[in-house]
Tab-separated table of C-alpha atoms in Angstrom:
chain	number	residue	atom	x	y	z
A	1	UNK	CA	8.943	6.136	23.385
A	2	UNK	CA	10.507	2.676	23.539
A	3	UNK	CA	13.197	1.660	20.748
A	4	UNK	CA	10.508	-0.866	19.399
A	5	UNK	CA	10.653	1.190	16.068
A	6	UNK	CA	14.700	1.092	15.668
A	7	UNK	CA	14.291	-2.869	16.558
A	8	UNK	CA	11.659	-2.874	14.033
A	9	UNK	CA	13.854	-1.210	11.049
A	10	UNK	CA	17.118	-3.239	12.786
A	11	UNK	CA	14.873	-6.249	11.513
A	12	UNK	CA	14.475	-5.465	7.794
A	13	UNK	CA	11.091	-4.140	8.033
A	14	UNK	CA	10.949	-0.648	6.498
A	15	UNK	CA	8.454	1.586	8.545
A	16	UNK	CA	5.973	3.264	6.494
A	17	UNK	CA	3.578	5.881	7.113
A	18	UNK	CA	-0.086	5.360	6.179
A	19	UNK	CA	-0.811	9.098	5.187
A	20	UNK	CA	-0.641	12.138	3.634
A	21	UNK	CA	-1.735	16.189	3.617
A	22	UNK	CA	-0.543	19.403	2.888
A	23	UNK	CA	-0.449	20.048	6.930
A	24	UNK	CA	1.774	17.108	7.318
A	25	UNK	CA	3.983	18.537	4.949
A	26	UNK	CA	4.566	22.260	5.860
A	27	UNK	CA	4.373	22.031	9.707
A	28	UNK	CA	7.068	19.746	9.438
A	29	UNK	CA	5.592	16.628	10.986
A	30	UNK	CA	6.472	14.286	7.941
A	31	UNK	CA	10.290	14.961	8.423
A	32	UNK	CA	10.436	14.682	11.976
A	33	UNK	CA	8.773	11.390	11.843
A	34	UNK	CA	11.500	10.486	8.951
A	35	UNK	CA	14.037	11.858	11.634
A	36	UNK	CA	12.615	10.508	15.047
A	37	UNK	CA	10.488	7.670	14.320
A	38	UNK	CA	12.346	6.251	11.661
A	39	UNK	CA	9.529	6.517	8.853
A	40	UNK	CA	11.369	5.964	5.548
A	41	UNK	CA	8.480	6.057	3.150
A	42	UNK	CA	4.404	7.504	2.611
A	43	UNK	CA	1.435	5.373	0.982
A	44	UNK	CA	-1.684	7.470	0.239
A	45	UNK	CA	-4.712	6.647	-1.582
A	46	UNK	CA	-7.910	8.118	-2.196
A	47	UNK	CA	-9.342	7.776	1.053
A	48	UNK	CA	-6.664	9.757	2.643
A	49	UNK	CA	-6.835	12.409	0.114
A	50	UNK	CA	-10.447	12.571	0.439
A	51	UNK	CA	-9.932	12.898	4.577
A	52	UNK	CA	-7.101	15.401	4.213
A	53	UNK	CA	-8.648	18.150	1.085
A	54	UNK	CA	-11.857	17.898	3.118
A	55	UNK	CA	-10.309	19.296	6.390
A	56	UNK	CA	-8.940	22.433	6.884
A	57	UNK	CA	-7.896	25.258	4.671
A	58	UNK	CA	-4.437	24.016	3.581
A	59	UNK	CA	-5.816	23.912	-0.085
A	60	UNK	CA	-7.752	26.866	-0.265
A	61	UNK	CA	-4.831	28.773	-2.032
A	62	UNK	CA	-4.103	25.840	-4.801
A	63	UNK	CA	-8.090	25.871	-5.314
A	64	UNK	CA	-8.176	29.081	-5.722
A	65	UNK	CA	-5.725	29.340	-8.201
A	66	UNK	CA	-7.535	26.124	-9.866
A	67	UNK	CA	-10.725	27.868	-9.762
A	68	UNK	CA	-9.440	31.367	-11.608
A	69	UNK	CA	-7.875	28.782	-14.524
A	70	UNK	CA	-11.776	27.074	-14.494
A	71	UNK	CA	-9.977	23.858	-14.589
A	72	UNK	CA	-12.080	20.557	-14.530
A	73	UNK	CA	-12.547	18.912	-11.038
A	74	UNK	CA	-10.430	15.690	-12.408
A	75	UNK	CA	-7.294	18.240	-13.742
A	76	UNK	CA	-7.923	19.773	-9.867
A	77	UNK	CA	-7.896	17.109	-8.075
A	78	UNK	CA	-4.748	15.590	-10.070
A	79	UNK	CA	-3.278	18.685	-9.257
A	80	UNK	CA	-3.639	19.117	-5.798
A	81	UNK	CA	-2.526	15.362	-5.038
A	82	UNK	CA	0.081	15.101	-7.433
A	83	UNK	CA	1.796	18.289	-5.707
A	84	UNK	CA	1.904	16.687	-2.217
A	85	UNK	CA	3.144	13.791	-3.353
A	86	UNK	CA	5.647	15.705	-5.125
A	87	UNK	CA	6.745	17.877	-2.267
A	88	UNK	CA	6.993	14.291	-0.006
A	89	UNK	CA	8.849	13.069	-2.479
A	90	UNK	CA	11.508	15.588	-1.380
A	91	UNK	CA	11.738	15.583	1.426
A	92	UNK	CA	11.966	11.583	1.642
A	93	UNK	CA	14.787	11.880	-1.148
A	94	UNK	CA	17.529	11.588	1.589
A	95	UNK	CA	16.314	8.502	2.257
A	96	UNK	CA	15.879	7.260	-0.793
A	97	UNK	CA	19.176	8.316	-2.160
A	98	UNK	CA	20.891	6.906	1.614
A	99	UNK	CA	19.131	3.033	0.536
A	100	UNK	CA	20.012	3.311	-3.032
A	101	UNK	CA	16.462	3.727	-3.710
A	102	UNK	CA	14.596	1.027	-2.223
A	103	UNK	CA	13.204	3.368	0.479
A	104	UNK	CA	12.209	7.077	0.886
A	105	UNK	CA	9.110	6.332	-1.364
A	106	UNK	CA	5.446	8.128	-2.140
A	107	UNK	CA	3.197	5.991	-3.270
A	108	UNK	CA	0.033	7.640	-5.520
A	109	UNK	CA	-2.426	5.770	-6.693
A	110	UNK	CA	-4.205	5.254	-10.357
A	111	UNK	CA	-8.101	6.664	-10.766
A	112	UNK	CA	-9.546	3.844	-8.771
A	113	UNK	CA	-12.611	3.598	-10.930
A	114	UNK	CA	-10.222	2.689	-14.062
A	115	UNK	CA	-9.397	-0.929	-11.804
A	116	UNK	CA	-10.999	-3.245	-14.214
A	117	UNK	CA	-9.595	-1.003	-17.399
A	118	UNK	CA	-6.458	-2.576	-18.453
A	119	UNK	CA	-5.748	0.205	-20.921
A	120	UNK	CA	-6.461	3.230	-19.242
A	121	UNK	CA	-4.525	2.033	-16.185
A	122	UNK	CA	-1.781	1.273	-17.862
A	123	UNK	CA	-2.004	5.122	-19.230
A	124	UNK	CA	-3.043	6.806	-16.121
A	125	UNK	CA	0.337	5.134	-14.347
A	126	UNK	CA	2.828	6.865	-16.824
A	127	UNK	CA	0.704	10.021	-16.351
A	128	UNK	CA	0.914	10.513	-13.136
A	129	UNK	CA	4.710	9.034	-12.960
A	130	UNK	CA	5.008	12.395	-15.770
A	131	UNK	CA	3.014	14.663	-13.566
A	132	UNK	CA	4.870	13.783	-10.456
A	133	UNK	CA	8.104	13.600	-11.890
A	134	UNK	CA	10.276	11.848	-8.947
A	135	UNK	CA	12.524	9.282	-8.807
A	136	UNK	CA	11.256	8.055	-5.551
A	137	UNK	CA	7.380	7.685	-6.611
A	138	UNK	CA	5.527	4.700	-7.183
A	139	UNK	CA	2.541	4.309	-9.097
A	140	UNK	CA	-0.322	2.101	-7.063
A	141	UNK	CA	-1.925	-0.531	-9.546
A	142	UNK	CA	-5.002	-2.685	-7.781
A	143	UNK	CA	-4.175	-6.656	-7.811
A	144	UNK	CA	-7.317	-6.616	-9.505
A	145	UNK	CA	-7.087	-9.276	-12.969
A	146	UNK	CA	-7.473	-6.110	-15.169
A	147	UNK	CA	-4.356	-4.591	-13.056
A	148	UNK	CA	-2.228	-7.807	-13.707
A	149	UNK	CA	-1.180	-6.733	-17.357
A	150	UNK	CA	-1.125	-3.112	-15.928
A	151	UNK	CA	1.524	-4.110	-13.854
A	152	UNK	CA	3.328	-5.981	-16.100
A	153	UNK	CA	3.421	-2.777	-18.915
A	154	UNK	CA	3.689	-0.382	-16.161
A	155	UNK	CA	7.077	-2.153	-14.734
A	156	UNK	CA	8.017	-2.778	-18.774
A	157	UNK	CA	8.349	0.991	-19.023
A	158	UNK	CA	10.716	1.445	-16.237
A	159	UNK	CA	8.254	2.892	-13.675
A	160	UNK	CA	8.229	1.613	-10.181
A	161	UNK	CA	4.655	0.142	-9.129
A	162	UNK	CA	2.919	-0.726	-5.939
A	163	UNK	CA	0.690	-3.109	-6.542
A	164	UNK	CA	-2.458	-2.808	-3.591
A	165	UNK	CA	-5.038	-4.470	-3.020
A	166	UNK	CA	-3.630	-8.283	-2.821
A	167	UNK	CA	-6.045	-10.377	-0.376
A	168	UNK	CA	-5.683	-13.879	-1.681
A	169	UNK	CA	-2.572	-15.901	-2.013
A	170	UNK	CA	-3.384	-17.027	-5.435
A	171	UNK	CA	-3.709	-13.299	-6.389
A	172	UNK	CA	-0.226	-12.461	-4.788
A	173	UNK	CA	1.509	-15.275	-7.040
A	174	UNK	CA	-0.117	-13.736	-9.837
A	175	UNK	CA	1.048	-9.876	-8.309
A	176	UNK	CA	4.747	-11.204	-8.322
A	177	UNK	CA	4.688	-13.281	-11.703
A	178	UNK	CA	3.055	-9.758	-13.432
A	179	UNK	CA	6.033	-7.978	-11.739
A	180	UNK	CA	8.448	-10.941	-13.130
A	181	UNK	CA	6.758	-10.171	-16.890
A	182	UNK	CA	7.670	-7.231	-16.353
A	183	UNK	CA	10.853	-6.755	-15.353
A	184	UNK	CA	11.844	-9.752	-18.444
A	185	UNK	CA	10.114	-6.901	-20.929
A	186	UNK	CA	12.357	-4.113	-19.321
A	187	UNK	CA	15.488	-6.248	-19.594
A	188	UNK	CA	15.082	-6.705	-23.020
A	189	UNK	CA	14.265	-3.262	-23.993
A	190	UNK	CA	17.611	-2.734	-22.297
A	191	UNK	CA	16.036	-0.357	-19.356
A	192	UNK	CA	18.411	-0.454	-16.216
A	193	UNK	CA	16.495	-3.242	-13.618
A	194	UNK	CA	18.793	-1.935	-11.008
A	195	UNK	CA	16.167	1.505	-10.921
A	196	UNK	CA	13.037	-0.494	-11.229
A	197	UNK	CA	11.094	-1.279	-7.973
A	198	UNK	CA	8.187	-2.409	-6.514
A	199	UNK	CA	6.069	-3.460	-3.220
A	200	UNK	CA	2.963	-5.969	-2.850
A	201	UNK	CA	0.423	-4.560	-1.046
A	202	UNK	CA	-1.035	-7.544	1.195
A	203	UNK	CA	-4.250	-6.384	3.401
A	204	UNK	CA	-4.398	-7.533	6.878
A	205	UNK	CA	-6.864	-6.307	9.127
A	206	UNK	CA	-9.645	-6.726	6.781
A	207	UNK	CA	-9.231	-10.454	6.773
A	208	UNK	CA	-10.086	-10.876	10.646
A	209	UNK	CA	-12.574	-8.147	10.691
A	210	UNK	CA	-14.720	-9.934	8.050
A	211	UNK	CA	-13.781	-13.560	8.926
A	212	UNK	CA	-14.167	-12.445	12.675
A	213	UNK	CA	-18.064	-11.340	12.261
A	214	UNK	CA	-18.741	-14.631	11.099
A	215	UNK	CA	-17.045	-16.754	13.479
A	216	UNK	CA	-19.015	-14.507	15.676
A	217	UNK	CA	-22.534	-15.659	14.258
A	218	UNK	CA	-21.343	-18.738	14.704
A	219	UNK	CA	-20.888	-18.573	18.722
A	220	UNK	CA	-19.410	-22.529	19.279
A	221	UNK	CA	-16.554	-22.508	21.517
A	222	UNK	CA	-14.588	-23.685	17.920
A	223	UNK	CA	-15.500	-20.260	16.405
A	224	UNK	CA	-14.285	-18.304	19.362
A	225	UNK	CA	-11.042	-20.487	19.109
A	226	UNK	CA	-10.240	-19.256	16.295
A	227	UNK	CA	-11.157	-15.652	15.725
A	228	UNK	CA	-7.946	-12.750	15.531
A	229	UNK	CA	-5.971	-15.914	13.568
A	230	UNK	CA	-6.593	-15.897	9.994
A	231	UNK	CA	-5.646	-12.285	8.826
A	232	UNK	CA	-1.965	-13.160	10.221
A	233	UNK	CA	-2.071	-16.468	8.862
A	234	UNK	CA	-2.618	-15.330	5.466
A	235	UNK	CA	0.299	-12.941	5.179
A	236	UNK	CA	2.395	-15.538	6.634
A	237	UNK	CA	1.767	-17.560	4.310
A	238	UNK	CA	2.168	-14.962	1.329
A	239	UNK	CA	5.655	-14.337	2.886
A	240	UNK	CA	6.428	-18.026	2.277
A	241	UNK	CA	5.328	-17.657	-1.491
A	242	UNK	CA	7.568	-14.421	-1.599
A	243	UNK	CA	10.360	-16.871	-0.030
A	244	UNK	CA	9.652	-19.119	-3.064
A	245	UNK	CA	9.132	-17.314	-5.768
A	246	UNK	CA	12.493	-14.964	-5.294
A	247	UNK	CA	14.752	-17.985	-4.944
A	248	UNK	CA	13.487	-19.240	-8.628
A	249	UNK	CA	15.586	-19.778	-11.451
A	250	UNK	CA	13.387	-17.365	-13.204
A	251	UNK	CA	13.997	-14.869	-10.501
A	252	UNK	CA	18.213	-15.860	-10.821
A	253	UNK	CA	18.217	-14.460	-14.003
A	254	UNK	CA	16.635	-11.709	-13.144
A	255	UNK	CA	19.013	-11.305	-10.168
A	256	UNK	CA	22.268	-11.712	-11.883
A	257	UNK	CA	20.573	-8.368	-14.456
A	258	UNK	CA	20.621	-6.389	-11.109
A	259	UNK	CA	17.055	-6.523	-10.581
A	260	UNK	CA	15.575	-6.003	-6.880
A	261	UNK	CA	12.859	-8.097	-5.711
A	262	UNK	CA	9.182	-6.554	-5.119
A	263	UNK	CA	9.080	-6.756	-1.178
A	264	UNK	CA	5.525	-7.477	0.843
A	265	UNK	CA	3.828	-4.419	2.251
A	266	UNK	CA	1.982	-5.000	5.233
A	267	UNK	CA	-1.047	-2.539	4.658
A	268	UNK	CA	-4.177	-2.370	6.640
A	269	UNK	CA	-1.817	-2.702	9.635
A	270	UNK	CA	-4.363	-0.705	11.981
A	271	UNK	CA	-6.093	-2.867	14.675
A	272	UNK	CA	-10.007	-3.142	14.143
A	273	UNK	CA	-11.369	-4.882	16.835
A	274	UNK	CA	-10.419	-3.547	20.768
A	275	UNK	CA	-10.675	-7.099	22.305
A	276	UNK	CA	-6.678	-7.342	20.604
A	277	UNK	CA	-3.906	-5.334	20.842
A	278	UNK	CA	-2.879	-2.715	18.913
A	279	UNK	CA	0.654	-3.276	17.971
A	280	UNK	CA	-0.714	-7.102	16.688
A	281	UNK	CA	-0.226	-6.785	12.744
A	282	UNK	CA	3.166	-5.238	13.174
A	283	UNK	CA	4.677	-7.163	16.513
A	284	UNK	CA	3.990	-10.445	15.113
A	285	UNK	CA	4.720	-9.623	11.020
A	286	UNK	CA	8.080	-9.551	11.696
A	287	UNK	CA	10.287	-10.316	8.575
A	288	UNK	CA	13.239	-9.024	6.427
A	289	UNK	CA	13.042	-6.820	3.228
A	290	UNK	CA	9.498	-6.062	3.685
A	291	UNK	CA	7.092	-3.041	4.601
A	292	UNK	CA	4.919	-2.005	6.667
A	293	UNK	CA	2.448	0.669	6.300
A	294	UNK	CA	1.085	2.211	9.900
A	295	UNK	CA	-1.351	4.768	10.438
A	296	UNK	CA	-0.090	7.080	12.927
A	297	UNK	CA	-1.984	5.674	15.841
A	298	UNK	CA	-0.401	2.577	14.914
A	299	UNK	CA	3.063	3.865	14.881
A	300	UNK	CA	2.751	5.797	18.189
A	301	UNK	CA	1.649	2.835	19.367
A	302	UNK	CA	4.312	0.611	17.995
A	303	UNK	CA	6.605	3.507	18.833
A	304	UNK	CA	5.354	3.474	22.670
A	305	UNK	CA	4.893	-0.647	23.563
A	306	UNK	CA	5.457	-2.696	20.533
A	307	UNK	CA	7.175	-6.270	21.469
A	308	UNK	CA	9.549	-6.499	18.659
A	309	UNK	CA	11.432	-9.596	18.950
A	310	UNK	CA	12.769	-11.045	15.992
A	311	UNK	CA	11.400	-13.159	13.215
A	312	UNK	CA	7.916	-13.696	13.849
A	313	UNK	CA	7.178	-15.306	10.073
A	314	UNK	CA	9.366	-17.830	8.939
A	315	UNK	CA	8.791	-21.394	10.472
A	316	UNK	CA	5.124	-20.311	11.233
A	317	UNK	CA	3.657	-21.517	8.090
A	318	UNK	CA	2.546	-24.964	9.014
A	319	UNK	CA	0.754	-23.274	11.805
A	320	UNK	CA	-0.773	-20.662	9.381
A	321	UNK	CA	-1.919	-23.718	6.925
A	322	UNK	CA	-4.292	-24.843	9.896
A	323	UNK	CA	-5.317	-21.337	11.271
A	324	UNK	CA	-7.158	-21.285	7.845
A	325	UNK	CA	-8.202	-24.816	7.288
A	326	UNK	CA	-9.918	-24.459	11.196
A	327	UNK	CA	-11.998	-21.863	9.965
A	328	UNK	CA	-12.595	-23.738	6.654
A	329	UNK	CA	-14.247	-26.232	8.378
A	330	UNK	CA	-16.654	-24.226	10.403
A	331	UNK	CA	-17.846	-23.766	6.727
A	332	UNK	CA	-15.927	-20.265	5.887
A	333	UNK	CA	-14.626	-20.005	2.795
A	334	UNK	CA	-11.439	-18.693	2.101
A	335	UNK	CA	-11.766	-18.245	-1.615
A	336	UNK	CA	-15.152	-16.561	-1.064
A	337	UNK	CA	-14.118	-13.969	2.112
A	338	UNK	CA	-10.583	-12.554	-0.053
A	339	UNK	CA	-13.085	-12.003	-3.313
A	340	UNK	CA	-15.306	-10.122	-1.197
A	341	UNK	CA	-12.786	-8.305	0.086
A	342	UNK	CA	-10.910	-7.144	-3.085
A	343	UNK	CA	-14.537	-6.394	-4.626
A	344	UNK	CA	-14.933	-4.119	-1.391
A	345	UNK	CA	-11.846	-2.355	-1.547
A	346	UNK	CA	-12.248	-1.525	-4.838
A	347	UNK	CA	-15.601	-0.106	-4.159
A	348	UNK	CA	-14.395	1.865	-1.320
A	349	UNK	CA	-11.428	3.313	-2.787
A	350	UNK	CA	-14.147	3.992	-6.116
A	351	UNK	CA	-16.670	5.630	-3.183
A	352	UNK	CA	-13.987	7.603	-1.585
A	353	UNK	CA	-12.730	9.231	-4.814
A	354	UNK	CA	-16.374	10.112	-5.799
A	355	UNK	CA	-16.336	11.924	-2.354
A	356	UNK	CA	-13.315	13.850	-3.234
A	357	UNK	CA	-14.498	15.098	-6.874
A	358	UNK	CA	-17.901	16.117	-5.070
A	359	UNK	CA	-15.634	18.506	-2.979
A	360	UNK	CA	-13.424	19.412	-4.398
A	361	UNK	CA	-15.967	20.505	-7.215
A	362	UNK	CA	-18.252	22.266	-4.114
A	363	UNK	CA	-14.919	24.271	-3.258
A	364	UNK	CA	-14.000	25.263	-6.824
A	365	UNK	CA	-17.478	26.801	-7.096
A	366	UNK	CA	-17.346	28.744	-3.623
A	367	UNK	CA	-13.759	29.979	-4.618
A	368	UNK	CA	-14.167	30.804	-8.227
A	369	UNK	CA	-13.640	34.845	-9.252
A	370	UNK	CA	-17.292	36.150	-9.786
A	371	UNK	CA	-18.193	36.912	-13.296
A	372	UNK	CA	-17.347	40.508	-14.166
């Protein structure tokens, strides 16, 4: 392993990892990769959950348990996640305690089909911020416009939020002016903003692998030109708005009541398409006081050859204004590729949970007590 990592945190970008199971946990992977690969944090959400409960027998003993109480497959499954985020949770605490909170973070996310349910988002975030009961949690809220005032009543309350699922730049101004609302509600019901905090999830990958496949049905020698562009463009550019927004006089008084401000995540930092290399969304995301989220295979490989070489954000934003306005005028619309996108990930994040209930309901069944 190379010392691209320790450059990497030396930089201001925490190192995250993109994953979570009960495996991870007990053999003792997660802290070693705390203690040798500098990982200060976890992100999960129901795709991961769905991947890990479905492999292995690591649960069987919880569901076993769960299936001699007869407990619904929701109360199960709430259960079982809540626990390994729990145990995570401790075992990052070091960390979080050593950076005064700002690392050594879990990250859990709400019911993904209650995205477009203000309400019951808003409810399901304290819940599981009660059920997991750590300091070093935070609730995951979709950027969707239902999740906006979640956000805002969710950070009001004094519990820490990542907000996922940001694609669009307007979206992330809206992300950070929800977390603003917020934190002005928590001030004045005299919560401490120094223990309030909170990341903005902004997806990559996704951007070039959908913008990519249509430059790619274009074929002109323009299209080519500018595939593998726009994806790093865009969170370039949301860094600038981060740069803007937390330099405010809104954000001063905010500041000066010992908030902290709600750093970019980098998620969806796993390379797609072979034809570029695999260390691209973290080598060249570069910045201080933000995140970002690998899979494994993305860390080792990070780990093994990234080229981390300083600040590869700031002064790139005039280039990032006409990475996106080239593919604009091959006829690609911006607005129209980061709606799809958020409508996806919604419905992917809705499909994977589905997944886990149907398990997780198929192994309650084979493990309940026979009648008798």
């Amino acid at each position: 392993m190379t010392d691209a990592l320790k450059r990497l945190s030396d930089e201001g970008v925490a190192i995250w990892l993109d994953d979570l199971s009960r495996k991870r946990i007990s053999s003792g992977n997660l802290a070693e990769l705390i203690d040798q690969q500098h990982v200060v944090g976890v992100t999960t959400n129901p795709s991961i959950f769905q991947k890990a409960i479905s492999q292995g027998d690591g649960y069987d003993t919880q569901l076993t348990e769960l299936a001699a109480r007869r407990v619904t497959v929701e109360e199960a499954i709430r259960m079982i996640t809540t626990a390994d985020v729990r145990d995570a949770a401790d075992i990052l605490r070091p960390v979080f305690d050593a950076t005064d909170g700002q690392d050594g973070r879990v990250s859990i996310e709400v019911d993904p089909r209650l995205a477009h349910n203000t309400l019951a988002t808003t409810a399901e975030a304290k819940q599981l911020a009660w059920l997991v009961d750590r300091p070093n949690t935070l609730i995951k809220i979709p950027a969707t416009k239902a999740g906006l005032p979640a956000i805002t009543e969710t950070i009001g309350r004094g519990i820490s939020v990542n907000v996922t699922l940001i694609f669009s730049l307007e979206r992330y101004r809206a992300v950070m002016d929800a977390y603003l609302a917020g934190l002005e509600k928590a001030k004045a019901a005299g919560l401490d903003l120094s223990r309030i905090h909170s990341v903005a999830s902004f997806f990559v990958s996704r951007v070039d692998t959908e913008i990519d496949k249509r430059l790619d049905a274009l074929g002109t020698p323009e299209a080519k030109a500018a595939r593998g562009k726009v994806a790093l463009a865009n969170a370039r550019l949301a860094y600038e708005a981060y740069e803007e927004v937390f330099s405010s006089d809104r954000w001063e008084k905010l500041d000066r009541a010992q908030a902290n401000k709600q750093r970019p995540l980098w998620a969806s930092t796993g390379v797609k398409d072979p034809a570029y290399k695999d260390t691209l969304y973290v080598d060249e995301l570069v910045a201080p006081n933000t995140v970002n989220t690998m899979p494994e295979a993305t860390l080792e490989a990070t780990g093994d050859h990234g080229q981390i070489t300083g600040d590869t954000v700031r002064g790139t934003y005039d280039q990032a204004r006409a990475d996106i306005e080239a593919v604009e005028k091959l006829g690609i619309s911006y607005d129209e590729i980061v709606q799809l996108l958020e409508d996806e990930g919604v419905e992917k994040f809705e499909s994977a949970w589905n997944d886990l209930l149907k398990s997780t309901e198929a192994e309650l069944k084979r493990l309940a007590p026979s009648e008798g």
